[in-house]
Short mmCIF file of C-alpha atoms in Angstrom, two decimals:
data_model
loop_
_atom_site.label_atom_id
_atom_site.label_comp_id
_atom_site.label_asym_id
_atom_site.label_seq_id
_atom_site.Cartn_x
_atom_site.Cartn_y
_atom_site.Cartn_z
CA UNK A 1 -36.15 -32.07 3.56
CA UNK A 2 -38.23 -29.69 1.27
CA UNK A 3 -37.70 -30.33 -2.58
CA UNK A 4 -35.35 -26.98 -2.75
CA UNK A 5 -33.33 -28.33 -0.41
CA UNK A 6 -33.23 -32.03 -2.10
CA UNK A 7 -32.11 -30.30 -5.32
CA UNK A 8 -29.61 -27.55 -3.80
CA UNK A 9 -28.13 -31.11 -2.17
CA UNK A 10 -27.87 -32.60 -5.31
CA UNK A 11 -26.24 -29.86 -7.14
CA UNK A 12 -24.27 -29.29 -4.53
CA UNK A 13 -22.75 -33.07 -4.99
CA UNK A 14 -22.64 -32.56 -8.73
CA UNK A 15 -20.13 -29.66 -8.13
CA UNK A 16 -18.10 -31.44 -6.05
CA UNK A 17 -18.19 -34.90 -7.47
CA UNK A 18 -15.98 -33.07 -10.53
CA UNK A 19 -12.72 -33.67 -9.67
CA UNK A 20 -11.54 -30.68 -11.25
CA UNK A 21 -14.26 -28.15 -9.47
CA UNK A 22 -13.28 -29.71 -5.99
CA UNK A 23 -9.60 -29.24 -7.20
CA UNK A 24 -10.05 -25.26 -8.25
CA UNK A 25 -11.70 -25.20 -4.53
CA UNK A 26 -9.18 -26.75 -2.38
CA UNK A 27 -6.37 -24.70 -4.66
CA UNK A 28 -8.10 -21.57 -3.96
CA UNK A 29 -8.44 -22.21 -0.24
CA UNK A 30 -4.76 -23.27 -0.25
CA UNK A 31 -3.60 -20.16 -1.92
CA UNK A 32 -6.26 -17.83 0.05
CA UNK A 33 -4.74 -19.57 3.34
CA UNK A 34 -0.80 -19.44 2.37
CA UNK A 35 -1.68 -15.65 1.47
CA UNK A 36 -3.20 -14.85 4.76
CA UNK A 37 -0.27 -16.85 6.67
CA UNK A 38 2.40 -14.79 4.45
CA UNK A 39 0.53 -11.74 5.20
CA UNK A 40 0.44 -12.11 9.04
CA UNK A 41 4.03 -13.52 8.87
CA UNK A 42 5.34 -10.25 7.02
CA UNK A 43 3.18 -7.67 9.72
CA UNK A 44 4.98 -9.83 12.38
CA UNK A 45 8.55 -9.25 10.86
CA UNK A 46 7.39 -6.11 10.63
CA UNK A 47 7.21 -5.18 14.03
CA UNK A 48 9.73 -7.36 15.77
CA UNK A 49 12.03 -5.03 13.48
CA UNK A 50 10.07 -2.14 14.93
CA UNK A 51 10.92 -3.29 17.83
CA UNK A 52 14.56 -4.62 17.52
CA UNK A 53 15.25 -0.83 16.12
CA UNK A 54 13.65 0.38 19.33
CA UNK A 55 15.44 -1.61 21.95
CA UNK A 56 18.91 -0.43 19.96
CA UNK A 57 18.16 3.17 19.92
CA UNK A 58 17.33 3.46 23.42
CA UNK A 59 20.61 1.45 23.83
CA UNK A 60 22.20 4.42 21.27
CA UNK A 61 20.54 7.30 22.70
CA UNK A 62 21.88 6.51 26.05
CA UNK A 63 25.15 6.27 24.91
CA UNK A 64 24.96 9.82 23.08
CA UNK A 65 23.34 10.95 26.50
CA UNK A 66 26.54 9.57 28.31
CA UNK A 67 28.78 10.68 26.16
CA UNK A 68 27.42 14.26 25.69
CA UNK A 69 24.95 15.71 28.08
CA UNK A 70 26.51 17.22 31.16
CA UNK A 71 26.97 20.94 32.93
CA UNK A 72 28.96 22.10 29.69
CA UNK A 73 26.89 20.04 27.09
CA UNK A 74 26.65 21.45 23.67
CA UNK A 75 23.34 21.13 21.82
CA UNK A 76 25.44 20.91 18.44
CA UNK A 77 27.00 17.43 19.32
CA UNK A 78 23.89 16.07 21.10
CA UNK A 79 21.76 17.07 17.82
CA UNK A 80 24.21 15.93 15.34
CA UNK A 81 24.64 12.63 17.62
CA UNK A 82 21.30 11.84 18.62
CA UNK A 83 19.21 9.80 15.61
CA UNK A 84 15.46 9.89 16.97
CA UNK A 85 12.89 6.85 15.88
CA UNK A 86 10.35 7.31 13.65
CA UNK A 87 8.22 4.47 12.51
CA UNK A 88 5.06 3.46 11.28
CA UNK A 89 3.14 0.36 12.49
CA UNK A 90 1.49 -1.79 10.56
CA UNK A 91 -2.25 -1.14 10.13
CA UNK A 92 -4.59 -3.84 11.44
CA UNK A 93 -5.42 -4.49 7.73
CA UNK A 94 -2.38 -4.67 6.46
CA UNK A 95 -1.91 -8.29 6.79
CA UNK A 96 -4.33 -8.53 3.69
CA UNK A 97 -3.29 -5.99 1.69
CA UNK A 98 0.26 -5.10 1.84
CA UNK A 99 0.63 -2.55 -0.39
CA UNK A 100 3.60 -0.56 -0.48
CA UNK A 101 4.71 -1.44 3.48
CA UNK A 102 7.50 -3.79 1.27
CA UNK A 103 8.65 -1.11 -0.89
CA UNK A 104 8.83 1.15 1.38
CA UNK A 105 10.39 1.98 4.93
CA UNK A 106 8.45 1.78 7.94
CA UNK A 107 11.06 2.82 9.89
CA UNK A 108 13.68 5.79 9.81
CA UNK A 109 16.02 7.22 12.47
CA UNK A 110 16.09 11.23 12.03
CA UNK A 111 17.94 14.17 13.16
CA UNK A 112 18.83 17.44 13.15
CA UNK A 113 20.28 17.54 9.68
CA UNK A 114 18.30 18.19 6.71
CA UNK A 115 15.42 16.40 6.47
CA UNK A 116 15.25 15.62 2.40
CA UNK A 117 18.53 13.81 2.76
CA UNK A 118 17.10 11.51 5.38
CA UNK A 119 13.64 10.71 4.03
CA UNK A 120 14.88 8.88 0.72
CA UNK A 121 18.34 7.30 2.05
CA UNK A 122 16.68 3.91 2.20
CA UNK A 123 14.94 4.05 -1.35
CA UNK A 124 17.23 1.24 -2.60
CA UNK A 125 14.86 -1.38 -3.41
CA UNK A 126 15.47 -3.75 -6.35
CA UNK A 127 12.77 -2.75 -9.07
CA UNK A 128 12.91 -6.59 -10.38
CA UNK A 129 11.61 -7.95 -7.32
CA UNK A 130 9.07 -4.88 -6.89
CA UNK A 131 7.47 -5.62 -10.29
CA UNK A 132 5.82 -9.23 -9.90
CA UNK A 133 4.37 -7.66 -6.37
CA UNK A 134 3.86 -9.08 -3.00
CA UNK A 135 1.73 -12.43 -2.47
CA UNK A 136 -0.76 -11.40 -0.06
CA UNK A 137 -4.42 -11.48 0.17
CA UNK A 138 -5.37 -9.15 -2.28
CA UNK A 139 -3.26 -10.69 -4.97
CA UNK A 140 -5.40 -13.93 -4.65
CA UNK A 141 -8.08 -11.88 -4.80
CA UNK A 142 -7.06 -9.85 -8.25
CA UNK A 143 -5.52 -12.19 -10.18
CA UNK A 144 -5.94 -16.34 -9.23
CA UNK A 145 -9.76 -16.15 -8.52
CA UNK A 146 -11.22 -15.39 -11.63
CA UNK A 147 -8.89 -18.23 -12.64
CA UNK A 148 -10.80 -20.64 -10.32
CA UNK A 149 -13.95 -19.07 -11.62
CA UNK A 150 -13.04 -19.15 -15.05
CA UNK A 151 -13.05 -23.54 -14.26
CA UNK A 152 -15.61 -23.97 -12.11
CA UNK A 153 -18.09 -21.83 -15.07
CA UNK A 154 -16.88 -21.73 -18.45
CA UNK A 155 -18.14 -25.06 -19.32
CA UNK A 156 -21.63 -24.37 -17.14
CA UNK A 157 -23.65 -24.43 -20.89
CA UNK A 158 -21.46 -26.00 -22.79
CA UNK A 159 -20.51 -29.08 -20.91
CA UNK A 160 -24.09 -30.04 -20.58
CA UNK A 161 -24.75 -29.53 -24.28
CA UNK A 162 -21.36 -31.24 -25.32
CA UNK A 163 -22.71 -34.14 -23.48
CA UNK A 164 -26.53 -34.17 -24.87
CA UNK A 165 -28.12 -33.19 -21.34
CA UNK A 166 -28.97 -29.71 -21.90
CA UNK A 167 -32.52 -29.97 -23.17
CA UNK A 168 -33.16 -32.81 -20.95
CA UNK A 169 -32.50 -30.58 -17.71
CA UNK A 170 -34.71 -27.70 -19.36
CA UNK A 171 -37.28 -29.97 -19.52
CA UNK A 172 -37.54 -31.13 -15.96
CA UNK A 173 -39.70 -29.38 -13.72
CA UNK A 174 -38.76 -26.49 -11.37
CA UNK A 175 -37.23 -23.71 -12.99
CA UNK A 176 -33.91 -21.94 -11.90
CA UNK A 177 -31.43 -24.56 -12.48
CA UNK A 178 -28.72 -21.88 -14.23
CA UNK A 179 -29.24 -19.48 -10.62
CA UNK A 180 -28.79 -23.36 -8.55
CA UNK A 181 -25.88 -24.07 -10.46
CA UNK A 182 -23.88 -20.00 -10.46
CA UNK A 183 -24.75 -19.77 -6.86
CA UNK A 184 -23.60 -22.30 -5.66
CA UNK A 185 -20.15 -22.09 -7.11
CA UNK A 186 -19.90 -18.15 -6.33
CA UNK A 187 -20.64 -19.14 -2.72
CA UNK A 188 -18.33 -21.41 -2.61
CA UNK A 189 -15.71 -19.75 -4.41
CA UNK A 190 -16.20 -16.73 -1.55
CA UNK A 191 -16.32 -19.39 1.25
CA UNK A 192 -12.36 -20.67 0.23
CA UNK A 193 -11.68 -17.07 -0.09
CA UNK A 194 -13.00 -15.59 2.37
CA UNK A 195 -12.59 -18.16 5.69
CA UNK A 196 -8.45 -17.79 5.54
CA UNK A 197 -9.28 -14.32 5.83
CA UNK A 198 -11.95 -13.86 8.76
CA UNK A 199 -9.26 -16.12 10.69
CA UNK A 200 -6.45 -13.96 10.10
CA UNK A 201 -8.71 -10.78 10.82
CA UNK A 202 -9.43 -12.66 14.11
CA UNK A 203 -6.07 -13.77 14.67
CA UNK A 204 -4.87 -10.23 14.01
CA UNK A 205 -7.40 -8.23 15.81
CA UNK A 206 -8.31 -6.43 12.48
CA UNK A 207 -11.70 -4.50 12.89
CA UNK A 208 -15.08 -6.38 12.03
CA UNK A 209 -16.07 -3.66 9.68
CA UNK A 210 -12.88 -3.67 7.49
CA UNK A 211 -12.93 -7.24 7.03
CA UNK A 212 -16.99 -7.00 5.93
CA UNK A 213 -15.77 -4.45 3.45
CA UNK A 214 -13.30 -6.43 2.12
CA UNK A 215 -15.55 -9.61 1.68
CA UNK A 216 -18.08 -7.10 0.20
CA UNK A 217 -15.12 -5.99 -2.29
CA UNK A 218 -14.69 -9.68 -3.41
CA UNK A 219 -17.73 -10.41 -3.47
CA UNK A 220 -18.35 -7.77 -5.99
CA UNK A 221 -15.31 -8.92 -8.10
CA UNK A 222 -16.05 -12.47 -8.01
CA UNK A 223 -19.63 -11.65 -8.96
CA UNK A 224 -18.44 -9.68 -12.31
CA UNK A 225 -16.23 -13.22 -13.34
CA UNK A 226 -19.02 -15.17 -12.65
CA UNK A 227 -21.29 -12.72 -15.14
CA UNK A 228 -18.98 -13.14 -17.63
CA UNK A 229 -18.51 -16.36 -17.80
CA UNK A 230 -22.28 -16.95 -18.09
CA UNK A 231 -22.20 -14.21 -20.90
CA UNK A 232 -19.17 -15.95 -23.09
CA UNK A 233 -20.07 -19.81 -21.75
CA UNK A 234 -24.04 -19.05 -22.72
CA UNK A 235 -22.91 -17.59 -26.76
CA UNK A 236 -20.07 -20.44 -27.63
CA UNK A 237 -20.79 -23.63 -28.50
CA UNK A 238 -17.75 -25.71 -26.77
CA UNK A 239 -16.08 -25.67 -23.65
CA UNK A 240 -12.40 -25.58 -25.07
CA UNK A 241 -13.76 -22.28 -26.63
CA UNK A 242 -15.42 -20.68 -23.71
CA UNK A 243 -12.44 -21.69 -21.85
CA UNK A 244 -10.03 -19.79 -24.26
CA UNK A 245 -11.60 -16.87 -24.43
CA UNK A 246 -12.25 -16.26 -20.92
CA UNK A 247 -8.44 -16.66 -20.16
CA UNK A 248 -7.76 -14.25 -23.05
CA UNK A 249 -10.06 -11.74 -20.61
CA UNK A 250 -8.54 -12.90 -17.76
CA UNK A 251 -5.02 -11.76 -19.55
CA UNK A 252 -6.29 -8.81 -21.13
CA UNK A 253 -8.09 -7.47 -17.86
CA UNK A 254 -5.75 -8.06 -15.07
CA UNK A 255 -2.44 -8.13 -16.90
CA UNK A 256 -2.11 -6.38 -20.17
CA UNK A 257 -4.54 -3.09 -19.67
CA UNK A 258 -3.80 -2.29 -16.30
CA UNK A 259 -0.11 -2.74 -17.59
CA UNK A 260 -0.51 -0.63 -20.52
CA UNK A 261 -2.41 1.89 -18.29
CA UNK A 262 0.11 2.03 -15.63
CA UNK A 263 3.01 2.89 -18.51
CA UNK A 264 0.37 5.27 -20.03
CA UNK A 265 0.40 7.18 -16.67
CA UNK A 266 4.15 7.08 -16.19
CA UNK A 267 4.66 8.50 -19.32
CA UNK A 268 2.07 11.21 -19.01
CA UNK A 269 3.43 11.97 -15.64
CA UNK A 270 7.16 11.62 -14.91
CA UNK A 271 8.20 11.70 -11.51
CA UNK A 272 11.55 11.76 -10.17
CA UNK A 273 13.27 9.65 -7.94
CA UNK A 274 13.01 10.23 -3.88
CA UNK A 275 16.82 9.77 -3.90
CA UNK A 276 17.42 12.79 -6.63
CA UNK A 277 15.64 15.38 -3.84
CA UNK A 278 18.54 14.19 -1.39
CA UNK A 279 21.34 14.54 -3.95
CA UNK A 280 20.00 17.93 -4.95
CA UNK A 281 19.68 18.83 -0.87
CA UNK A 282 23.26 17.36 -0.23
CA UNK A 283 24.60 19.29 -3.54
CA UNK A 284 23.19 22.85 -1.79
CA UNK A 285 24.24 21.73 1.57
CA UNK A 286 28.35 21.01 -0.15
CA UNK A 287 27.96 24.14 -1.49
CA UNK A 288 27.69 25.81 1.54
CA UNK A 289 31.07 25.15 2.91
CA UNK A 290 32.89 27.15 0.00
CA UNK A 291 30.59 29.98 0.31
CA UNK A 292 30.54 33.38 2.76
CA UNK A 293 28.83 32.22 6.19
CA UNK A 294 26.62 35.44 5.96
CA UNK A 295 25.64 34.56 2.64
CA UNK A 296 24.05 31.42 4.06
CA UNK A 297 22.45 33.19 7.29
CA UNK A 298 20.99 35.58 5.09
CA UNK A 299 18.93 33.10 2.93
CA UNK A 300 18.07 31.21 6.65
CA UNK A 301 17.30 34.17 8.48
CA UNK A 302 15.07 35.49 5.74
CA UNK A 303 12.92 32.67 6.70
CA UNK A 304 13.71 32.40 10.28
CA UNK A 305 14.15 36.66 11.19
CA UNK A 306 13.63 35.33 14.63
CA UNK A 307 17.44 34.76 15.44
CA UNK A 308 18.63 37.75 13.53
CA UNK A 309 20.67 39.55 15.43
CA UNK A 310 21.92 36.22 17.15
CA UNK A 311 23.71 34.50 14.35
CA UNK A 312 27.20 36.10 15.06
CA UNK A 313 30.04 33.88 16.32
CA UNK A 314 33.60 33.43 16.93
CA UNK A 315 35.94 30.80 14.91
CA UNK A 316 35.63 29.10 11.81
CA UNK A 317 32.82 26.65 13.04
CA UNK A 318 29.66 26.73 14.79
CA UNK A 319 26.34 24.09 14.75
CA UNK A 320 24.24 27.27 14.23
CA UNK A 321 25.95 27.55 11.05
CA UNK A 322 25.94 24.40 10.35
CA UNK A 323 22.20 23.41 10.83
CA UNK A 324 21.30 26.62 9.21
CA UNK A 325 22.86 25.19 6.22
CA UNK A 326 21.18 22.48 6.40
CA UNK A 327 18.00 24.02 6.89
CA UNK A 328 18.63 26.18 4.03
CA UNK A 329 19.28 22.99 1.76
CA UNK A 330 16.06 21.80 2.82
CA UNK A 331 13.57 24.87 1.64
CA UNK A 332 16.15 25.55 -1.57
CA UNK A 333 14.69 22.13 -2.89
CA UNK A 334 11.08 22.55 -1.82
CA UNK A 335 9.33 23.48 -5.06
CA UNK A 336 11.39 20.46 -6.53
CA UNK A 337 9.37 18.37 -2.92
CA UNK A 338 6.10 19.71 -3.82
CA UNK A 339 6.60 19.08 -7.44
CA UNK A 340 7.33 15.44 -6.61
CA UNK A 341 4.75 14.56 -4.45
CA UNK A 342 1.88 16.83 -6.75
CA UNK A 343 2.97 13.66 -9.01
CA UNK A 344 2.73 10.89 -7.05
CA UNK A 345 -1.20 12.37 -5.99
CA UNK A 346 -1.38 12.85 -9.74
CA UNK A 347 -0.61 9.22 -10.47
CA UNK A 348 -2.80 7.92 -7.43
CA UNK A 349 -5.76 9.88 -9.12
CA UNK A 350 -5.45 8.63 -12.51
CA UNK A 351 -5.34 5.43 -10.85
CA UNK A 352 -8.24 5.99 -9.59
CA UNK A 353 -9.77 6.47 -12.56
CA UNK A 354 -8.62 3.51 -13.86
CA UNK A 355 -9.97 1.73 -11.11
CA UNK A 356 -13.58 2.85 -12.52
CA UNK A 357 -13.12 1.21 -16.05
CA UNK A 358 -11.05 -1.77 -14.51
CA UNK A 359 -12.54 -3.87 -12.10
CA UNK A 360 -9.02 -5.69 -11.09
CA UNK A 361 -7.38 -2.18 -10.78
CA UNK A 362 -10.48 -0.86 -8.69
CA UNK A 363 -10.53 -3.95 -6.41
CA UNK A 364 -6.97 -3.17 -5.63
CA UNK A 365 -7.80 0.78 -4.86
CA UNK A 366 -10.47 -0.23 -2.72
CA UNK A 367 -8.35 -3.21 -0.97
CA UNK A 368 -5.10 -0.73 -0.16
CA UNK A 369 -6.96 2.33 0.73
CA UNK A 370 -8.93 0.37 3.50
CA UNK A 371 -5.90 -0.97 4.94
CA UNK A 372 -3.88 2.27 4.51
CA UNK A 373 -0.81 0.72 2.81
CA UNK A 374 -0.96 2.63 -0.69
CA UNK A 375 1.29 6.14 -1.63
CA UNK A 376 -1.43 7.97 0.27
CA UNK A 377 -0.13 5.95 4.00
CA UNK A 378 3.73 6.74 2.64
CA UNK A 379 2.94 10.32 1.72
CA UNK A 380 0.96 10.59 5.16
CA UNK A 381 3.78 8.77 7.40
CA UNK A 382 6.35 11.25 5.61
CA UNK A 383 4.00 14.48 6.73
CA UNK A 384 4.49 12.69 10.10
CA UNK A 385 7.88 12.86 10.05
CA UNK A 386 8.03 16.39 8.72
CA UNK A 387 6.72 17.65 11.25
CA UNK A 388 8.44 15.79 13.91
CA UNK A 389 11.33 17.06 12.77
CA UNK A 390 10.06 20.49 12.85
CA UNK A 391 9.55 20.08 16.29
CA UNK A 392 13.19 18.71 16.70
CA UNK A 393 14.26 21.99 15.02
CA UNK A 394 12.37 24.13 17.06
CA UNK A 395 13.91 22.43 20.22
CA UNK A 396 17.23 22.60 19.39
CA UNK A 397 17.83 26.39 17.82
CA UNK A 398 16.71 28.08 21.90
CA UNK A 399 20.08 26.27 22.65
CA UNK A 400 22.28 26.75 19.65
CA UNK A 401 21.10 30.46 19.16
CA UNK A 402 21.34 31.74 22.61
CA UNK A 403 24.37 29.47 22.98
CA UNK A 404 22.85 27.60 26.18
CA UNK A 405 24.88 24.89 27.47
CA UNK A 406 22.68 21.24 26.80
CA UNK A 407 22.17 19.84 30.03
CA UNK A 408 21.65 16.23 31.34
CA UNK A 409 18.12 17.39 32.50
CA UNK A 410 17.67 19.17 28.63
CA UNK A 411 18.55 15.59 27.32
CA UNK A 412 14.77 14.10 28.49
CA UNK A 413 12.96 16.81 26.91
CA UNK A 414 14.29 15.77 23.18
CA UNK A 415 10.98 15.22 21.89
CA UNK A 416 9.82 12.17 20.72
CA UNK A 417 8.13 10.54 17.92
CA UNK A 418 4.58 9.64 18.28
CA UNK A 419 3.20 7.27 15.41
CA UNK A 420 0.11 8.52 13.25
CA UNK A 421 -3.05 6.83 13.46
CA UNK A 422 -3.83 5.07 10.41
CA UNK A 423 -6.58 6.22 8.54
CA UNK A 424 -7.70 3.72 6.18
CA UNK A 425 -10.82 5.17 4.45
CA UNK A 426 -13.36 3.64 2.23
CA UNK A 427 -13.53 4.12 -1.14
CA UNK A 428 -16.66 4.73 -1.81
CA UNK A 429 -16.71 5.86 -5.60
CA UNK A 430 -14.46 2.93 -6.48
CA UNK A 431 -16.78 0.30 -4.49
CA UNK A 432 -19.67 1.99 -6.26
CA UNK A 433 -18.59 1.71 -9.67
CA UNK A 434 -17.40 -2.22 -8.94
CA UNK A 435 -20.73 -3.13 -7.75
CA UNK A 436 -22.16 -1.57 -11.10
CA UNK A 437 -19.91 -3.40 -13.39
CA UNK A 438 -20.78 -6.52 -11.22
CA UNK A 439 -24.01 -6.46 -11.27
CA UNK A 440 -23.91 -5.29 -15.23
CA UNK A 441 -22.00 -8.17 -15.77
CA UNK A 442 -24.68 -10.54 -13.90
CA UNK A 443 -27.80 -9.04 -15.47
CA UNK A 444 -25.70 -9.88 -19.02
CA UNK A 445 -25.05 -13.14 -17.81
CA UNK A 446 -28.15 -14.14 -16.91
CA UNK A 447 -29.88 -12.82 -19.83
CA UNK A 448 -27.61 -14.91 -22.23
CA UNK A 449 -28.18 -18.10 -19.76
CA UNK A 450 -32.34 -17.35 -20.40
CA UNK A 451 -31.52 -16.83 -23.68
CA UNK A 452 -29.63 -20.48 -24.05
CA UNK A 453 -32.77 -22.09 -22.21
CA UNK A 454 -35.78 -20.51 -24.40
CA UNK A 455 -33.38 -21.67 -27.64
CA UNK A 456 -33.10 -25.61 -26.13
CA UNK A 457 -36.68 -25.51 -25.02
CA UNK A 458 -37.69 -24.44 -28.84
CA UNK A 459 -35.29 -26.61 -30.51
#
């Protein structure tokens, strides 16, 4: 064994021999592995409810079909009847980074009716169990590594002066004992992290490339702890110190600016609840019982001039009438749509920004983009339905319009839902401006560190 090796070994047994270091280690790979599990166990709910919805609507549509399809079928009932799937699966990353997937629904039964009152029907979650967030990978990550960081470093100078050794090791031969001593413990802080999750990326088929990136990502975000705690461990004098002020970082970094940001943003831009859009489409749609029928054609046909000349009928009722009131709910409220979801880009920009200042907040960018499970998967499994039920619309009117009777054989051509792709994307400016912090922090670090050991040699 070469003489590198003999004193990598033996600092390698110093770290562990601490009871506390190999404590922080086997916590961290506890947590990172619970995280993982919880993560995998959550995607797997996921989709046997996916799939439990399935089975019952094909079990529901074929009842509708039964009940309704036929030689003198109407395409009213069968469209006011039939609820058509929609959902979204869970990304292959998403086991790491859940995101939003508990917030918000992955699955939504549609129909004819307007749209705006179905898309926000199930935004009912409780806001107290929304705030503390989900425990998944990426929560590890963010907030209870730099904890485990924070113990196995803040003491790194301090502890050896506290206990008379530090000039002693300065003086021995062989230089690089402060690069030994951080490298080791940021390689083994990434090995506890990072195993759970290259199992569970195995286990769940995730790609090889999204898992690299997200190892990269914490490796980036460990590295700036690590450079910090050299920086504050290498200027104070005792480890009680060093260990005080790097949880006062810890608090101010993770907790108490991204909080402050966060209610910074909501302030500066307000957005309305999903559910007000369906109470304001459901308000237009009541309204349009007490008011003239041609009154509401006129507003749909001006859209739609299409079926002018084909929106005549006998009676008090007809589902032409009746879906073009719905439709015309729909577009009355979509300024008040596009205002709301101009706002929720807004937000996701500003975070953004954040995420370039913050390194916790721009971890977490980097983390949910990848996996596709931040407002930018919701907004995009939304468009998805949009325009599914565009094409539902555009089925149905033919047979409501040019009153043709809805047919058994009419029943298989409803069309169905196809899921999106996922489209997970890197963020590359974010992961930029983490690895310059990081390696800002670092270079710091280990300038303070060289600092500490030209002061003992001299002393």
């Amino acid at each position: 064994m070469s003489a590198s090796m003999s004193i990598l070994t033996a600092e390698l047994r110093l770290l562990l021999r601490s009871g506390r270091n190999l404590l922080a280690l086997i916590l961290l790979l506890l947590l990172s592995s619970a995280a993982v599990w919880a993560g995998i166990a959550e995607i797997q709910n996921q989709r046997a409810t996916i799939e439990r919805v399935a089975a019952e609507q094909a079990r529901d549509l074929a009842a509708v079909e039964k009940a309704n399809a036929g030689p003198e079928g109407e395409a009213g009932y069968n469209a006011y009847y039939a609820f058509m799937l929609t959902q979204d699966p869970p990304p292959p990353l998403s086991f790491a980074a859940i995101g939003q997937r508990d917030l918000q629904p992955y699955v939504l039964r549609v129909r004819v009716l307007g749209l705006q009152a179905q898309l926000y029907d199930s935004e009912t979650y409780n806001p107290e169990l929304a705030l503390p967030g989900v425990f998944d990978w990426a929560f590890v990550l963010i907030y209870l590594m730099p904890l485990v960081i924070i113990a196995l470093g803040h003491d790194l100078v301090t502890g050896e002066r506290e206990t008379g050794r530090l000039r002693l090791l300065l003086s021995l031969p062989g230089g690089g004992l402060w690069r030994r001593r951080v490298g080791l413990r940021y390689a083994a802080v990434l090995i506890a992290l990072g195993l759970p999750l290259v199992v569970g990326g195995l286990v769940m088929a995730a790609p090889a490339t999204g898992i690299t990136i997200m190892l990269l990502t914490a490796a980036l975000y460990a590295a700036f702890w690590f450079g910090l705690n050299m920086l504050i461990g290498g200027r104070l004098r005792t480890s009680s110190t060093a260990a005080a002020v790097m949880i006062g970082c810890w608090i101010v970094l993770t907790l108490i600016l991204p909080t402050l940001a966060n209610a910074a943003i909501a302030r500066g831009v307000p957005v309305a609840k999903g559910i007000d859009l369906t109470l304001a489409q459901r308000e237009i749609v009541h309204s349009g019982w007490d008011i003239p029928k041609e009154q509401t054609f006129e507003r749909f046909l001006a859209g739609h001039p299409e079926w002018r000349g084909k929106e005549e009928f006998e009676g008090r009722f007809h589902w032409k009438w009746y879906y073009a009131m719905h439709q015309v709910g729909d577009e009355a409220v979509a300024e008040h749509v596009a205002a709301y979801r101009a706002s929720l880009a807004k937000r996701e920009d500003m975070t953004r920004s954040l995420g370039f200042v913050l390194p916790g907040v721009g971890t977490m960018n980097v983390l949910h983009r990848l996996a596709d499970t931040d407002i930018a998967g919701q907004l995009a499994y939304q468009d998805s339905i949009a325009a599914f039920h565009q094409r539902l619309r555009q089925f149905y009117y033919p047979y409501l319009f040019n009153d043709r009777p809805f047919t058994r054989a009419d029943f298989s051509q409803i069309p169905r839902y196809a899921p999106r792709d996922h489209a997970g994307t890197l963020e590359a400016g974010a992961l930029l401006a983490l690895a310059i912090i990081a390696l800002l922090a670092l270079a710091v670090g280990m300038v303070q560190l060289n600092r500490v050991s030209g002061r003992s040699r001299n002393a």
